[in-house]
Coordinates of C-alpha atoms and ligand atoms in Angstrom, one line a residue:
Chain S
M1 CA 30.7 -18.8 -38.3
T2 CA 32.8 -18.2 -35.4
P3 CA 36.6 -18.2 -35.6
S4 CA 36.8 -21.1 -33.4
Q5 CA 35.0 -23.5 -36.0
I6 CA 36.9 -25.5 -38.7
P7 CA 37.1 -23.2 -41.9
P8 CA 35.9 -23.8 -45.5
D9 CA 38.8 -24.7 -47.9
L10 CA 40.6 -22.5 -49.8
R11 CA 38.4 -22.8 -52.9
G12 CA 35.0 -22.6 -51.3
R13 CA 34.3 -26.4 -52.1
R14 CA 34.2 -28.1 -48.8
A15 CA 32.6 -26.4 -45.5
R16 CA 35.5 -28.1 -43.7
D17 CA 39.0 -27.9 -45.0
P18 CA 40.3 -31.4 -44.4
F19 CA 43.8 -30.0 -43.7
W20 CA 42.4 -28.2 -40.7
V21 CA 40.3 -31.2 -39.9
A22 CA 43.3 -33.4 -39.6
A23 CA 45.4 -30.2 -37.9
S24 CA 42.7 -29.9 -35.2
A25 CA 42.4 -33.7 -34.6
L26 CA 46.3 -33.9 -34.2
F27 CA 46.9 -30.8 -31.8
N28 CA 43.6 -31.6 -29.8
G29 CA 44.7 -35.1 -29.5
I30 CA 48.4 -33.9 -28.1
Q31 CA 46.7 -31.7 -25.6
R32 CA 44.5 -34.3 -24.4
V33 CA 47.2 -36.7 -23.9
R34 CA 49.0 -34.2 -22.3
S35 CA 45.9 -33.0 -19.8
L36 CA 46.2 -36.6 -18.5
R37 CA 48.8 -35.2 -16.1
T38 CA 48.2 -32.4 -13.7
P39 CA 50.8 -29.7 -14.7
V40 CA 53.2 -28.9 -12.2
L41 CA 54.2 -25.3 -12.4
P42 CA 57.7 -24.1 -11.4
P43 CA 57.4 -21.3 -8.8
V44 CA 58.2 -17.6 -10.4
T45 CA 61.4 -16.3 -8.8
P46 CA 61.0 -12.7 -8.0
V47 CA 63.7 -10.5 -9.4
D48 CA 64.7 -7.2 -7.9
R49 CA 65.7 -4.5 -10.0
T50 CA 66.3 -1.8 -7.5
L51 CA 69.8 -0.8 -6.4
T52 CA 70.6 1.0 -3.0
T53 CA 73.0 3.6 -3.4
V54 CA 74.9 5.7 -1.0
V55 CA 75.7 9.5 -2.1
R56 CA 79.3 9.6 -2.1
E57 CA 79.7 13.0 -3.3
V58 CA 77.4 16.2 -3.6
R59 CA 78.9 18.8 -5.8
Q60 CA 77.9 22.4 -6.9
E61 CA 78.1 22.3 -10.9
A62 CA 76.2 25.9 -11.6
E63 CA 74.0 27.9 -10.4
D64 CA 71.1 25.8 -9.3
V65 CA 72.5 22.5 -10.4
V66 CA 74.0 19.8 -8.0
G67 CA 75.9 16.9 -9.2
L68 CA 75.5 13.7 -7.3
R69 CA 77.9 10.6 -7.3
L70 CA 76.3 7.2 -6.3
A71 CA 78.0 4.2 -5.5
A72 CA 76.9 0.8 -4.0
P73 CA 77.4 0.9 0.0
D74 CA 80.0 -1.6 -0.2
G75 CA 81.9 -0.3 -3.1
R76 CA 80.9 -3.5 -5.6
A77 CA 80.4 -2.7 -9.3
L78 CA 77.4 -1.4 -10.4
P79 CA 75.5 -2.7 -13.6
A80 CA 76.7 -1.5 -16.9
W81 CA 75.3 1.3 -18.8
Q82 CA 75.6 3.2 -22.2
P83 CA 75.6 6.9 -23.1
G84 CA 71.6 8.0 -23.2
C85 CA 70.6 5.6 -20.0
H86 CA 68.9 7.2 -17.1
L87 CA 68.0 5.9 -13.6
D88 CA 64.7 6.0 -12.0
V89 CA 65.5 7.7 -8.4
R90 CA 63.2 7.1 -5.6
L91 CA 63.5 10.3 -3.5
P92 CA 63.1 9.8 0.3
S93 CA 59.3 11.1 0.0
G94 CA 58.6 8.5 -2.6
R95 CA 58.4 10.4 -5.5
R96 CA 60.2 8.9 -8.6
R97 CA 62.1 10.6 -10.9
Q98 CA 64.1 9.7 -13.7
Y99 CA 67.7 11.5 -14.3
S100 CA 70.2 10.9 -17.1
L101 CA 73.5 9.4 -16.2
C102 CA 76.1 11.8 -17.0
G103 CA 79.4 10.3 -15.8
D104 CA 81.8 8.1 -17.4
P105 CA 80.2 4.4 -18.5
A106 CA 83.7 3.0 -18.2
D107 CA 83.7 4.1 -14.4
R108 CA 81.8 0.8 -12.9
R109 CA 82.1 1.9 -9.4
T110 CA 79.9 5.2 -9.5
Y111 CA 76.7 6.6 -11.3
R112 CA 76.7 10.4 -11.7
I113 CA 73.5 12.4 -12.0
A114 CA 72.9 16.3 -11.8
V115 CA 69.6 17.9 -10.9
R116 CA 68.7 21.6 -11.6
R117 CA 66.7 22.9 -8.9
L118 CA 63.1 23.8 -10.1
P119 CA 61.7 26.1 -7.3
H120 CA 58.2 26.0 -8.6
G121 CA 58.3 22.2 -9.5
A122 CA 56.7 19.2 -7.9
G123 CA 59.4 19.2 -5.2
G124 CA 61.4 16.5 -6.6
S125 CA 64.3 18.7 -7.3
L126 CA 64.2 20.5 -4.0
E127 CA 64.6 16.9 -2.5
A128 CA 67.4 15.8 -4.6
H129 CA 69.0 19.1 -3.5
A130 CA 68.6 18.4 0.0
L131 CA 70.5 15.1 -0.4
A132 CA 74.0 14.8 1.6
E133 CA 77.1 12.8 1.4
G134 CA 76.3 9.4 3.3
D135 CA 72.7 9.6 2.4
L136 CA 71.1 6.1 1.2
L137 CA 68.9 6.4 -2.4
T138 CA 67.3 3.4 -3.9
V139 CA 67.5 3.7 -7.8
S140 CA 66.2 1.3 -10.6
E141 CA 68.8 -0.6 -13.1
P142 CA 69.9 2.0 -15.7
R143 CA 67.6 1.9 -18.7
N144 CA 67.8 3.9 -22.2
A145 CA 65.1 5.7 -23.8
F146 CA 67.9 7.8 -25.7
P147 CA 70.3 5.3 -27.4
F148 CA 73.3 6.6 -28.8
L149 CA 74.2 5.0 -32.3
P150 CA 77.9 4.8 -33.8
R151 CA 78.0 7.5 -36.5
D152 CA 80.6 9.6 -38.4
R153 CA 79.3 12.9 -37.7
Y154 CA 77.2 14.5 -34.8
L155 CA 75.6 17.6 -33.9
F156 CA 74.9 17.9 -30.2
L157 CA 72.2 20.3 -29.1
A158 CA 71.9 21.1 -25.4
G159 CA 69.8 23.1 -23.8
G160 CA 70.5 23.9 -20.0
I161 CA 70.3 20.9 -18.0
G162 CA 69.7 19.0 -21.1
I163 CA 73.5 18.7 -21.4
T164 CA 73.3 15.3 -18.8
P165 CA 72.7 12.6 -21.2
L166 CA 74.7 14.4 -24.2
L167 CA 77.7 14.4 -21.9
P168 CA 78.6 10.7 -22.1
M169 CA 77.7 10.8 -25.9
V170 CA 80.2 13.6 -26.5
Q171 CA 82.8 11.7 -24.7
A172 CA 82.0 8.7 -26.9
A173 CA 82.1 10.6 -30.0
R174 CA 85.6 11.8 -29.2
R175 CA 86.6 8.0 -28.5
L176 CA 85.0 7.2 -31.9
G177 CA 86.9 9.9 -33.6
A178 CA 84.0 11.2 -35.1
D179 CA 83.4 14.7 -36.5
W180 CA 81.0 16.3 -34.1
R181 CA 79.8 19.8 -32.6
L182 CA 78.3 20.7 -29.7
V183 CA 75.8 23.9 -29.2
Y184 CA 75.2 24.5 -25.4
T185 CA 72.3 27.0 -25.0
G186 CA 71.2 28.5 -21.7
R187 CA 70.2 31.7 -19.9
T188 CA 73.6 32.5 -18.5
R189 CA 77.1 31.1 -18.5
A190 CA 76.6 30.7 -14.5
S191 CA 73.6 28.5 -15.2
L192 CA 75.5 25.8 -17.3
P193 CA 77.0 22.8 -15.6
F194 CA 79.8 20.8 -16.9
L195 CA 81.6 23.8 -19.0
D196 CA 85.1 22.5 -17.5
E197 CA 84.4 19.1 -18.9
L198 CA 83.8 20.1 -22.5
P199 CA 86.8 20.9 -25.1
A200 CA 86.5 24.3 -26.3
D201 CA 87.4 24.0 -29.8
R202 CA 84.2 21.8 -30.7
V203 CA 81.8 23.7 -28.2
E204 CA 79.7 26.6 -28.8
I205 CA 78.2 28.4 -26.1
R206 CA 75.5 30.2 -26.7
T207 CA 73.4 32.2 -23.8
D208 CA 70.3 33.9 -23.8
D209 CA 71.9 36.9 -22.2
D210 CA 74.7 37.4 -24.7
H211 CA 73.0 36.2 -28.2
G212 CA 69.1 36.3 -27.2
V213 CA 66.9 33.3 -27.4
P214 CA 68.1 30.7 -29.9
D215 CA 66.5 30.0 -33.3
C216 CA 66.3 26.2 -33.8
A217 CA 66.7 26.2 -37.4
E218 CA 69.9 28.4 -36.9
L219 CA 71.1 26.0 -34.4
L220 CA 70.7 23.1 -36.9
T221 CA 73.1 24.9 -39.4
R222 CA 75.9 23.9 -37.2
A223 CA 75.8 20.6 -38.3
P224 CA 79.4 19.3 -39.4
A225 CA 77.8 17.7 -42.5
A226 CA 74.2 17.4 -43.9
D227 CA 74.3 13.5 -42.9
A228 CA 75.1 14.0 -39.4
A229 CA 73.2 12.5 -36.3
I230 CA 71.7 15.4 -34.4
Y231 CA 71.1 14.6 -30.6
C232 CA 68.9 17.2 -29.0
C233 CA 68.0 17.4 -25.3
G234 CA 66.7 20.3 -23.5
P235 CA 63.3 22.1 -22.4
A236 CA 60.3 21.0 -24.3
P237 CA 60.0 24.0 -26.4
M238 CA 63.8 23.8 -27.7
I239 CA 63.0 20.2 -28.7
D240 CA 59.7 21.0 -30.2
G241 CA 61.5 23.9 -32.2
V242 CA 64.3 21.6 -33.5
R243 CA 61.6 18.9 -34.4
A244 CA 59.6 21.5 -36.5
A245 CA 63.0 22.9 -38.0
F246 CA 64.5 19.7 -38.9
A247 CA 64.0 18.7 -42.6
P248 CA 62.6 15.1 -42.2
H249 CA 63.8 13.9 -45.7
G250 CA 67.2 14.8 -45.8
P251 CA 70.3 12.4 -45.1
A252 CA 70.4 13.7 -41.3
T253 CA 68.7 12.0 -38.6
L254 CA 67.3 13.5 -35.3
H255 CA 67.3 11.7 -32.0
F256 CA 65.5 12.9 -28.9
E257 CA 64.4 11.5 -25.8
R258 CA 60.7 10.2 -26.1
F259 CA 59.2 11.8 -23.2
A260 CA 56.3 10.8 -21.2
P261 CA 52.9 11.7 -23.2
A262 CA 51.6 15.4 -23.5
P263 CA 49.9 16.6 -20.1
V264 CA 46.2 16.6 -19.8
V265 CA 44.7 19.5 -21.4
D266 CA 41.3 20.7 -20.1
G267 CA 40.7 17.7 -18.0
R268 CA 37.9 17.6 -15.3
P269 CA 38.0 15.3 -12.5
F270 CA 36.0 11.9 -12.7
E271 CA 35.4 8.4 -11.1
I272 CA 36.0 5.2 -12.9
E273 CA 33.9 2.1 -11.1
L274 CA 35.9 -1.2 -12.1
R275 CA 32.9 -3.3 -11.9
R276 CA 34.2 -6.8 -11.8
R277 CA 36.9 -5.9 -8.9
G278 CA 34.3 -4.0 -6.9
V279 CA 36.4 -0.5 -6.6
T280 CA 35.9 2.8 -7.3
L281 CA 38.8 5.3 -8.1
R282 CA 39.0 9.0 -8.5
V283 CA 40.7 10.7 -11.6
P284 CA 41.9 13.9 -11.1
A285 CA 41.8 16.6 -13.9
D286 CA 45.5 16.7 -14.5
R287 CA 45.9 12.7 -14.7
T288 CA 44.6 10.0 -16.9
A289 CA 42.6 7.1 -15.9
L290 CA 45.4 4.9 -16.9
D291 CA 47.7 6.8 -14.4
V292 CA 45.3 6.1 -11.6
L293 CA 44.6 2.7 -12.8
T294 CA 48.5 1.2 -13.1
E295 CA 49.1 3.0 -9.7
Y296 CA 46.3 1.0 -8.3
D297 CA 47.6 -2.3 -10.4
P298 CA 50.8 -2.0 -12.2
A299 CA 49.7 -5.1 -14.6
V300 CA 46.7 -3.3 -15.9
A301 CA 47.8 -3.7 -19.6
H302 CA 48.9 -0.6 -21.6
S303 CA 51.8 0.6 -23.6
C304 CA 52.1 3.8 -26.0
R305 CA 49.9 5.9 -23.6
Q306 CA 49.2 7.9 -26.3
G307 CA 46.0 6.4 -27.8
F308 CA 47.5 4.7 -31.1
C309 CA 48.3 1.3 -30.2
G310 CA 44.9 0.2 -28.5
T311 CA 46.4 -2.1 -25.8
C312 CA 44.6 -0.2 -22.8
R313 CA 41.2 -0.3 -24.4
V314 CA 38.5 -1.4 -21.6
G315 CA 35.1 -2.5 -22.2
L316 CA 32.8 0.3 -21.0
L317 CA 29.7 -0.6 -19.3
A318 CA 28.0 2.7 -18.4
G319 CA 28.9 6.4 -18.4
D320 CA 29.4 9.2 -21.1
A321 CA 32.9 9.4 -22.4
D322 CA 34.9 12.3 -23.4
R323 CA 36.7 10.5 -26.5
R324 CA 40.1 12.0 -27.2
H325 CA 41.8 9.9 -29.8
P326 CA 40.4 9.3 -33.4
G327 CA 40.6 5.7 -33.0
D328 CA 38.8 5.6 -30.1
T329 CA 35.4 5.2 -31.9
D330 CA 33.9 1.7 -30.6
P331 CA 30.7 2.8 -28.1
D332 CA 31.2 0.0 -26.0
S333 CA 34.9 0.4 -24.9
L334 CA 37.5 3.3 -24.0
L335 CA 40.9 3.9 -24.5
V336 CA 41.7 4.7 -20.9
C337 CA 45.3 6.5 -21.5
V338 CA 43.8 9.5 -23.4
S339 CA 39.7 9.3 -23.3
R340 CA 38.0 10.7 -19.9
A341 CA 34.5 11.0 -18.7
S342 CA 32.3 14.0 -20.0
G343 CA 31.2 14.1 -16.5
G344 CA 30.4 11.9 -13.6
R345 CA 31.6 8.4 -13.5
L346 CA 32.4 5.7 -16.0
V347 CA 31.8 1.8 -15.3
L348 CA 34.7 -0.3 -16.7
D349 CA 34.4 -3.8 -17.1
M350 CA 37.4 -4.8 -15.1
Chain F
M1 CA 78.6 -12.5 -24.7
T2 CA 80.3 -9.3 -24.4
I3 CA 78.5 -6.5 -25.9
P4 CA 80.8 -4.0 -27.8
P5 CA 80.7 -0.7 -26.1
T6 CA 78.8 1.0 -28.9
E7 CA 75.9 -1.5 -28.9
P8 CA 73.3 0.0 -27.0
G9 CA 71.4 -1.9 -24.4
N10 CA 68.9 -1.7 -21.7
I11 CA 66.7 -0.2 -24.1
V12 CA 63.0 1.2 -23.2
L13 CA 60.7 -0.5 -25.6
Q14 CA 58.1 2.0 -26.9
A15 CA 55.8 1.8 -29.9
R16 CA 55.9 3.9 -32.8
D17 CA 52.6 5.3 -34.5
V18 CA 53.4 4.7 -38.1
R19 CA 51.6 5.3 -41.1
F20 CA 51.9 4.2 -44.6
D21 CA 50.3 5.2 -47.8
W22 CA 49.5 2.0 -49.9
S23 CA 47.9 3.6 -52.9
E24 CA 51.1 3.6 -55.2
V25 CA 52.2 0.0 -54.2
P26 CA 51.6 -2.5 -57.1
L27 CA 50.5 -5.8 -56.6
H28 CA 53.9 -7.3 -57.6
W29 CA 56.0 -4.9 -55.5
I30 CA 59.1 -6.9 -56.4
P31 CA 58.6 -5.9 -60.2
G32 CA 58.3 -9.1 -62.4
D33 CA 59.0 -11.7 -59.6
P34 CA 55.2 -12.3 -58.2
V35 CA 56.9 -15.8 -57.0
A36 CA 59.1 -13.8 -54.5
T37 CA 56.7 -11.1 -53.8
H38 CA 54.1 -13.7 -52.6
L39 CA 57.0 -15.7 -50.6
I40 CA 57.2 -12.8 -48.4
N41 CA 53.6 -11.7 -49.0
V42 CA 52.7 -14.8 -46.7
L43 CA 53.7 -12.7 -43.8
H44 CA 50.9 -10.2 -44.6
L45 CA 48.3 -13.2 -44.1
L46 CA 49.9 -14.6 -41.0
L47 CA 51.0 -11.6 -39.1
P48 CA 47.4 -9.7 -38.1
A49 CA 45.7 -12.6 -36.5
G50 CA 49.3 -13.9 -35.1
E51 CA 50.4 -10.7 -33.7
E52 CA 46.9 -10.1 -32.2
W53 CA 47.2 -13.4 -30.5
F54 CA 50.7 -12.4 -29.1
V55 CA 48.9 -9.4 -27.5
R56 CA 46.3 -11.2 -26.0
V57 CA 48.4 -13.9 -24.3
F58 CA 51.3 -11.3 -23.1
K59 CA 48.2 -9.2 -21.8
E60 CA 47.2 -12.5 -19.8
A61 CA 51.0 -13.1 -18.6
V62 CA 51.7 -9.7 -17.2
P63 CA 49.9 -10.0 -13.8
H64 CA 51.9 -13.4 -13.4
I65 CA 55.3 -11.2 -13.9
R66 CA 57.7 -10.7 -10.5
D67 CA 60.4 -8.6 -12.1
D68 CA 59.5 -4.7 -12.9
R69 CA 61.9 -4.6 -15.8
L70 CA 60.6 -7.7 -17.4
R71 CA 57.0 -6.2 -16.9
E72 CA 58.1 -2.9 -18.6
D73 CA 59.7 -4.8 -21.6
V74 CA 56.7 -6.8 -22.3
L75 CA 54.1 -4.0 -22.2
G76 CA 56.6 -2.3 -24.6
F77 CA 56.4 -5.5 -26.7
I78 CA 52.7 -5.6 -26.7
G79 CA 52.3 -1.9 -28.0
Q80 CA 54.9 -2.5 -30.5
E81 CA 53.1 -5.7 -31.8
A82 CA 49.7 -4.3 -31.7
V83 CA 51.0 -1.9 -34.0
H84 CA 52.5 -4.3 -36.3
A85 CA 49.1 -6.3 -36.4
S86 CA 47.0 -3.2 -37.4
S87 CA 49.8 -2.0 -40.1
H88 CA 49.9 -5.5 -41.9
D89 CA 46.1 -5.6 -41.9
Q90 CA 46.2 -2.5 -44.1
V91 CA 48.3 -4.4 -46.5
L92 CA 45.4 -7.0 -46.8
D93 CA 43.0 -4.3 -47.6
H94 CA 45.0 -3.0 -50.3
F95 CA 45.5 -6.8 -51.6
L96 CA 41.7 -6.8 -51.8
A97 CA 41.3 -3.4 -53.6
Q98 CA 43.8 -4.8 -56.3
G99 CA 41.6 -8.0 -56.7
L100 CA 43.4 -10.3 -54.5
D101 CA 41.1 -11.8 -52.5
V102 CA 42.9 -13.3 -49.4
R103 CA 39.8 -13.7 -47.3
P104 CA 39.5 -17.6 -47.1
F105 CA 43.0 -18.0 -46.3
V106 CA 42.8 -15.0 -43.4
R107 CA 40.0 -17.0 -42.2
Q108 CA 41.9 -20.2 -41.8
V109 CA 44.7 -18.2 -40.0
E110 CA 42.0 -16.9 -37.5
F111 CA 40.8 -20.3 -36.8
L112 CA 44.5 -21.5 -35.9
F113 CA 45.1 -18.4 -33.5
E114 CA 41.8 -18.0 -32.2
G115 CA 40.3 -21.3 -32.2
L116 CA 43.1 -23.8 -31.6
L117 CA 45.6 -21.6 -29.7
G118 CA 42.6 -19.3 -28.0
D119 CA 41.4 -19.6 -24.4
R120 CA 40.4 -23.4 -24.4
N121 CA 38.2 -22.6 -21.5
L122 CA 40.9 -23.5 -18.9
T123 CA 41.2 -22.3 -15.4
G124 CA 43.3 -22.7 -12.5
T125 CA 46.7 -24.6 -12.8
R126 CA 45.6 -26.0 -16.2
G127 CA 44.9 -22.4 -17.6
Q128 CA 48.2 -21.2 -16.3
A129 CA 50.0 -23.9 -18.0
W130 CA 48.1 -23.3 -21.4
L131 CA 49.3 -19.9 -20.7
Y132 CA 53.0 -20.6 -20.5
E133 CA 52.6 -23.1 -23.4
R134 CA 51.4 -20.6 -25.5
I135 CA 54.3 -18.1 -24.4
S136 CA 56.8 -20.8 -25.2
L137 CA 55.3 -21.2 -28.9
I138 CA 55.5 -17.3 -29.3
A139 CA 59.2 -17.3 -28.1
A140 CA 60.0 -20.0 -30.8
I141 CA 58.0 -17.7 -33.2
E142 CA 60.0 -14.6 -31.8
H143 CA 63.1 -16.4 -32.8
F144 CA 62.2 -16.4 -36.3
T145 CA 60.7 -12.9 -36.6
G146 CA 64.1 -11.5 -35.3
V147 CA 66.0 -13.7 -37.6
L148 CA 63.9 -12.4 -40.6
G149 CA 64.1 -8.9 -39.2
D150 CA 67.7 -9.2 -39.3
W151 CA 67.8 -10.7 -42.7
I152 CA 65.3 -7.8 -44.2
L153 CA 67.4 -5.2 -42.9
N154 CA 70.6 -6.4 -44.8
A155 CA 68.6 -7.8 -47.8
T156 CA 70.2 -5.4 -50.5
A157 CA 69.1 -7.8 -53.1
L158 CA 65.4 -6.3 -52.7
D159 CA 66.8 -2.8 -53.1
E160 CA 68.6 -3.8 -56.2
A161 CA 65.7 -5.7 -57.7
G162 CA 63.5 -2.3 -57.6
A163 CA 61.3 -3.5 -54.9
H164 CA 58.9 -0.9 -53.9
P165 CA 60.4 1.5 -51.1
T166 CA 56.7 1.7 -49.2
M167 CA 56.5 -2.2 -48.9
L168 CA 60.5 -2.2 -47.9
D169 CA 59.9 0.3 -45.4
L170 CA 56.9 -1.4 -43.7
L171 CA 59.0 -4.7 -43.8
R172 CA 62.3 -3.2 -42.1
W173 CA 60.3 -0.7 -39.6
H174 CA 58.7 -4.1 -38.4
G175 CA 62.0 -6.1 -38.8
A176 CA 63.9 -3.4 -36.8
E177 CA 61.3 -3.5 -34.1
E178 CA 61.6 -7.3 -33.9
V179 CA 65.3 -7.0 -33.8
E180 CA 65.1 -4.1 -31.0
H181 CA 62.5 -6.6 -28.8
R182 CA 63.9 -9.8 -29.5
H183 CA 64.9 -10.9 -26.1
V184 CA 61.4 -10.4 -24.8
A185 CA 59.6 -13.4 -25.5
H186 CA 62.5 -15.5 -24.4
D187 CA 63.0 -13.7 -21.1
L188 CA 59.2 -13.9 -20.4
F189 CA 59.2 -17.9 -20.8
M190 CA 62.5 -18.2 -19.0
H191 CA 61.3 -16.0 -15.9
L192 CA 57.5 -18.2 -16.0
D193 CA 58.6 -21.6 -16.8
G194 CA 62.0 -22.0 -18.3
S195 CA 61.6 -25.6 -18.9
Y196 CA 64.1 -26.8 -22.0
P197 CA 62.0 -29.6 -23.0
A198 CA 59.2 -27.0 -23.3
R199 CA 61.3 -25.0 -25.6
L200 CA 62.2 -28.0 -27.7
R201 CA 58.5 -28.8 -28.2
A202 CA 57.7 -25.3 -29.2
M203 CA 60.3 -25.1 -31.9
A204 CA 59.0 -28.5 -33.3
E205 CA 55.8 -27.3 -33.5
T206 CA 56.4 -24.2 -34.8
I207 CA 58.4 -25.2 -37.4
T208 CA 55.9 -27.9 -38.5
A209 CA 53.3 -25.1 -38.5
L210 CA 55.3 -22.2 -40.2
T211 CA 56.4 -24.7 -43.2
A212 CA 52.8 -26.0 -43.7
L213 CA 51.3 -22.4 -43.6
W214 CA 54.2 -21.0 -45.8
R215 CA 53.8 -23.7 -48.5
R216 CA 49.8 -23.3 -48.4
G217 CA 49.9 -19.6 -48.3
H218 CA 52.2 -19.5 -51.2
R219 CA 50.1 -21.9 -53.2
F220 CA 47.0 -19.9 -52.3
L221 CA 48.5 -16.7 -53.4
M222 CA 50.1 -17.9 -56.9
A223 CA 46.4 -19.4 -57.4
A224 CA 44.5 -16.3 -56.2
D225 CA 46.7 -13.6 -57.7
P226 CA 44.4 -12.0 -60.7
I227 CA 47.8 -11.4 -62.8
V228 CA 49.4 -14.7 -62.5
Q229 CA 46.0 -16.7 -62.6
G230 CA 47.6 -20.0 -61.5
R231 CA 49.9 -20.0 -64.6
I232 CA 52.8 -20.7 -61.8
K233 CA 52.2 -23.3 -59.0
G234 CA 53.3 -21.9 -55.6
G235 CA 55.3 -23.9 -53.1
L236 CA 58.4 -23.8 -51.1
H237 CA 60.6 -25.3 -53.6
H238 CA 60.8 -21.8 -55.5
V239 CA 62.9 -20.5 -52.3
R240 CA 65.8 -22.7 -53.9
R241 CA 66.0 -19.6 -56.5
T242 CA 64.6 -16.8 -54.4
G243 CA 67.0 -17.5 -51.2
A244 CA 69.9 -17.9 -53.4
A245 CA 69.0 -14.5 -55.3
G246 CA 68.7 -13.1 -51.5
L247 CA 65.2 -12.0 -52.5
T248 CA 63.7 -14.1 -49.7
P249 CA 65.7 -15.8 -46.8
G250 CA 67.4 -18.9 -47.6
G251 CA 66.9 -22.4 -46.0
R252 CA 70.4 -22.7 -44.9
M253 CA 70.3 -19.4 -43.0
V254 CA 67.2 -20.4 -41.5
A255 CA 68.5 -23.8 -40.6
A256 CA 71.6 -22.5 -38.9
S257 CA 69.7 -20.2 -36.7
I258 CA 67.4 -23.0 -35.3
G259 CA 70.6 -24.8 -34.6
R260 CA 71.5 -21.9 -32.2
Y261 CA 68.2 -21.7 -30.4
L262 CA 68.4 -25.5 -29.6
R263 CA 71.1 -24.9 -27.5
R264 CA 70.8 -24.4 -23.8
S265 CA 72.9 -21.3 -23.8
Y266 CA 70.5 -19.8 -26.4
S267 CA 70.5 -16.0 -26.1
P268 CA 68.3 -13.8 -28.7
L269 CA 70.6 -11.0 -28.2
N270 CA 73.4 -13.1 -30.4
E271 CA 70.9 -12.7 -33.1
G272 CA 71.2 -9.5 -35.1
S273 CA 72.2 -5.9 -34.2
T274 CA 70.4 -3.5 -31.8
S275 CA 72.3 -0.7 -33.2
Q276 CA 72.0 -1.6 -36.8
A277 CA 67.9 -1.9 -36.0
L278 CA 67.6 1.4 -34.1
A279 CA 69.9 3.2 -36.8
Y280 CA 67.2 2.1 -39.4
L281 CA 64.6 3.3 -37.4
A282 CA 66.1 6.5 -36.9
S283 CA 66.0 7.0 -41.1
S284 CA 63.0 4.9 -41.9
P285 CA 60.2 7.3 -43.6
A286 CA 57.3 5.8 -41.4
A287 CA 59.4 5.7 -38.2
R288 CA 60.4 9.3 -38.7
A289 CA 57.0 10.7 -39.4
A290 CA 55.6 9.2 -36.4
L291 CA 58.1 11.4 -34.6
R292 CA 56.5 14.4 -35.7
Ligands
FES401 S1 48.0 2.5 -24.1 FE1 48.2 2.6 -26.0 S2 46.3 3.1 -26.9 FE2 46.2 3.4 -24.6
FE2_402 FE1 56.0 -8.1 -34.8
FE2_403 FE1 57.9 -9.2 -32.4

């Protein structure tokens, strides 16, 4: 019996439940009457979510860190934002990078972001450092993957450039009259931006050259109370360390930005053939099939990118799969956000 | 609407990889109150099939979206609903293990979502109109999931009645994500279609269907419950007591929210509080475990 057949009644006495016989007759009747008229669909109005901004100010905020102030070319008010928001910045080369907003949310005419130069990175930070006053920069509307919630007590843990999202939070905590502490870690004092914007009395600067590499469990002891909200932003090892040291059943809550999924480990390049579309795409060793698919077509359904939601499941017509999530067990389909080919090519039903 | 400065906005929606251990949860998880327990349990019967249907319909809608931000919201919504569906599905297995066989009712719910509200083999403009119509229904249903989500986050009477913490956490984690993404289905409908009469029709159909399903579902559960053994007859009249006691949503509260939905100026953002929802998610045992 398929789900599209009228089901038996609830006590198993009749093969077709009279309630559903009546409900289907009614609903199908309505649909039939409505289908007498050919539907007229309104055209969809495209919405452009990008903003063209102009670099108003470039400032050296620390060794290797520049702060950029962006404004609308005509000085108009920019979309509002809240602490924790970031911008998706389209760099002149077309690369996209996300930077936290670190200015004042009450200032509706400028956005401020700060970028640390990573000489061995993929090049995005070098490009951002090459920007000059007057340059145009396309950015997205602000989005928030690190929301700040009103609480009575806070502990902020910043690692280097991770201070950027926390800076507006610190100001908001001050405005709320909350009890807060900030521990700001980094290599050296000269490498830490925005020291001049932080009130000295509630801030502890902890640099590796003076104190050695910080112990995350010890950082957590700086909370003003057991029920503090802990907001942490910094390099991945710091966040991982704080997560591991955090007692999950206590009254405190831990907040950090939920970053993109973990990088691909031990990946080998392979090909995916989209049978119905007649296209073959190459997946490099360090990217997932989903990355390549969404680049080819942003409407390819996906969500968690980590293998647990099942949204990206696609029919697998041929090829040997290297399954990388315990939930990916069905031999006729594949979770393209995590699983790969064990070699050669995968033929997908799309 | 002016958003208070502490109300976070522009939230990036992400699914949470939650897990629940049902082994310790009793059949009557509101102790001594099978009537109220089953009034809420009807949700578990409807949601797995219903939310899987949301996911299928929204996946079909994604290629029609001409707004990058809405597309992101819809993709985040899909992931959250997919995890909701599978989490409620596990509750059904637990019911079965405790001798409450819900399969006949679930079969009927599947008929609704996979049969009546399925593809209908339509293509072209008619297929697209049917897609929009289903989105209008989802937007109306999501009004209720948002209102119920807000209700469960504030339902202190359930804590006082000793409701089992694992079940409360499931309902509140789900309710909080419903509040978090409450604007998405309405935004999608307004982007693609936006017709006011279609919204009214969808709300009328949704009220009719939900009332009938809730009544039937409750009567079914009370009859199938191996402890109650049909000694108490189910039905929506019980809501007068359970609603007044705060153990289930009350009729008046739901009716008032429908009144707001019917206004042209309706905005889902005026229902419930994002910061309350996010605060719950920050402290929810299941959502916290998902962070590790
Ligand atoms: S996107 Fe969630 S499982 Fe692949
Ligand atoms: Fe849901
Ligand atoms: Fe929902």
